[in-house]
Tab-separated table of C-alpha atoms in Angstrom:
chain	number	residue	atom	x	y	z
A	10	UNK	CA	68.311	-43.910	-171.722
A	11	UNK	CA	66.601	-46.441	-173.982
A	12	UNK	CA	69.378	-48.939	-173.238
A	13	UNK	CA	68.736	-48.736	-169.463
A	14	UNK	CA	65.000	-49.077	-169.867
A	15	UNK	CA	65.449	-52.139	-172.098
A	16	UNK	CA	67.905	-53.748	-169.635
A	17	UNK	CA	65.547	-53.149	-166.695
A	18	UNK	CA	62.640	-54.688	-168.622
A	19	UNK	CA	64.701	-57.763	-169.458
A	20	UNK	CA	65.751	-58.236	-165.817
A	21	UNK	CA	62.149	-58.016	-164.621
A	22	UNK	CA	60.954	-60.465	-167.264
A	23	UNK	CA	63.539	-63.087	-166.312
A	24	UNK	CA	63.034	-62.577	-162.567
A	25	UNK	CA	59.289	-63.149	-162.901
A	26	UNK	CA	59.857	-66.475	-164.657
A	27	UNK	CA	62.265	-67.651	-161.968
A	28	UNK	CA	59.741	-66.914	-159.227
A	29	UNK	CA	57.034	-68.864	-161.041
A	30	UNK	CA	59.266	-71.936	-161.266
A	31	UNK	CA	60.074	-72.041	-157.565
A	32	UNK	CA	56.495	-72.134	-156.291
A	33	UNK	CA	55.741	-75.371	-154.487
A	34	UNK	CA	52.603	-77.457	-154.628
A	35	UNK	CA	52.475	-77.578	-158.403
A	36	UNK	CA	51.121	-80.743	-159.992
A	37	UNK	CA	53.790	-80.358	-162.672
A	38	UNK	CA	56.887	-79.046	-160.862
A	39	UNK	CA	59.712	-77.343	-162.753
A	40	UNK	CA	62.235	-79.758	-161.233
A	41	UNK	CA	61.259	-83.399	-160.739
A	42	UNK	CA	62.598	-84.766	-157.464
A	43	UNK	CA	62.303	-88.463	-158.375
A	44	UNK	CA	60.639	-89.402	-155.084
A	45	UNK	CA	57.537	-91.580	-155.350
A	46	UNK	CA	54.337	-89.646	-154.773
A	47	UNK	CA	51.455	-91.075	-152.775
A	48	UNK	CA	47.980	-90.349	-154.146
A	49	UNK	CA	44.457	-91.187	-153.033
A	50	UNK	CA	43.564	-92.887	-156.316
A	51	UNK	CA	45.638	-94.058	-159.281
A	52	UNK	CA	45.376	-92.147	-162.550
A	53	UNK	CA	43.952	-94.153	-165.425
A	54	UNK	CA	46.031	-94.407	-168.577
A	55	UNK	CA	48.429	-96.572	-170.566
A	56	UNK	CA	51.231	-97.749	-168.255
A	57	UNK	CA	54.710	-98.273	-169.706
A	58	UNK	CA	56.373	-99.408	-166.449
A	59	UNK	CA	57.711	-102.959	-166.448
A	60	UNK	CA	57.014	-105.222	-163.482
A	61	UNK	CA	60.598	-104.747	-162.226
A	62	UNK	CA	60.235	-100.959	-162.446
A	63	UNK	CA	56.930	-101.152	-160.545
A	64	UNK	CA	58.605	-103.229	-157.819
A	65	UNK	CA	61.365	-100.625	-157.638
A	66	UNK	CA	58.838	-97.804	-157.217
A	67	UNK	CA	57.090	-99.659	-154.399
A	68	UNK	CA	60.431	-100.360	-152.699
A	69	UNK	CA	61.436	-96.704	-153.053
A	70	UNK	CA	58.151	-95.750	-151.357
A	71	UNK	CA	59.155	-97.915	-148.371
A	72	UNK	CA	57.260	-101.130	-149.124
A	73	UNK	CA	58.777	-104.550	-148.494
A	74	UNK	CA	57.699	-108.153	-149.168
A	75	UNK	CA	56.097	-107.111	-152.436
A	76	UNK	CA	53.888	-109.948	-153.654
A	77	UNK	CA	52.786	-110.884	-157.160
A	78	UNK	CA	52.009	-107.852	-159.325
A	79	UNK	CA	49.443	-107.718	-162.105
A	80	UNK	CA	48.625	-104.923	-164.526
A	81	UNK	CA	44.913	-104.150	-164.856
A	82	UNK	CA	43.521	-101.154	-166.748
A	83	UNK	CA	47.002	-99.626	-166.929
A	84	UNK	CA	47.613	-99.872	-163.153
A	85	UNK	CA	50.112	-102.231	-161.507
A	86	UNK	CA	48.433	-103.866	-158.494
A	87	UNK	CA	49.603	-106.189	-155.750
A	88	UNK	CA	50.224	-106.479	-152.031
A	89	UNK	CA	53.165	-105.302	-149.948
A	90	UNK	CA	54.154	-104.616	-146.357
A	91	UNK	CA	55.089	-101.255	-144.837
A	92	UNK	CA	55.659	-100.705	-141.133
A	93	UNK	CA	54.563	-104.275	-140.393
A	94	UNK	CA	51.145	-103.765	-142.028
A	95	UNK	CA	50.015	-105.484	-145.218
A	96	UNK	CA	48.360	-103.275	-147.836
A	97	UNK	CA	47.051	-103.404	-151.388
A	98	UNK	CA	49.358	-101.216	-153.476
A	99	UNK	CA	48.886	-99.678	-156.925
A	100	UNK	CA	51.174	-97.840	-159.344
A	101	UNK	CA	49.684	-95.657	-162.079
A	102	UNK	CA	51.254	-94.571	-165.366
A	103	UNK	CA	52.570	-91.372	-163.758
A	104	UNK	CA	54.555	-93.341	-161.163
A	105	UNK	CA	52.205	-92.454	-158.285
A	106	UNK	CA	51.875	-95.068	-155.542
A	107	UNK	CA	48.475	-95.695	-153.939
A	108	UNK	CA	47.891	-97.950	-150.934
A	109	UNK	CA	44.667	-99.215	-149.364
């Protein structure tokens, strides 16, 4: 009897953890999808992206004709075109793309 009770407890414990990992909308998802995320404002912090990596992130987000990029206060900044419209683009240390 004890063996069945222990097995049932273990199954419930593992099932609860699996449900928690599949919830969407988490700021820190269990599985990173690799897609660039658009945010309203860049996060401040030390940025380890190189200029080439920043250009790649902007291109992956759909931006073309990426102009000169500069890093200020840990945020890569520049201009780029998306859908025929020119915008100021920023990339924070988390890899989030912001456009204005």
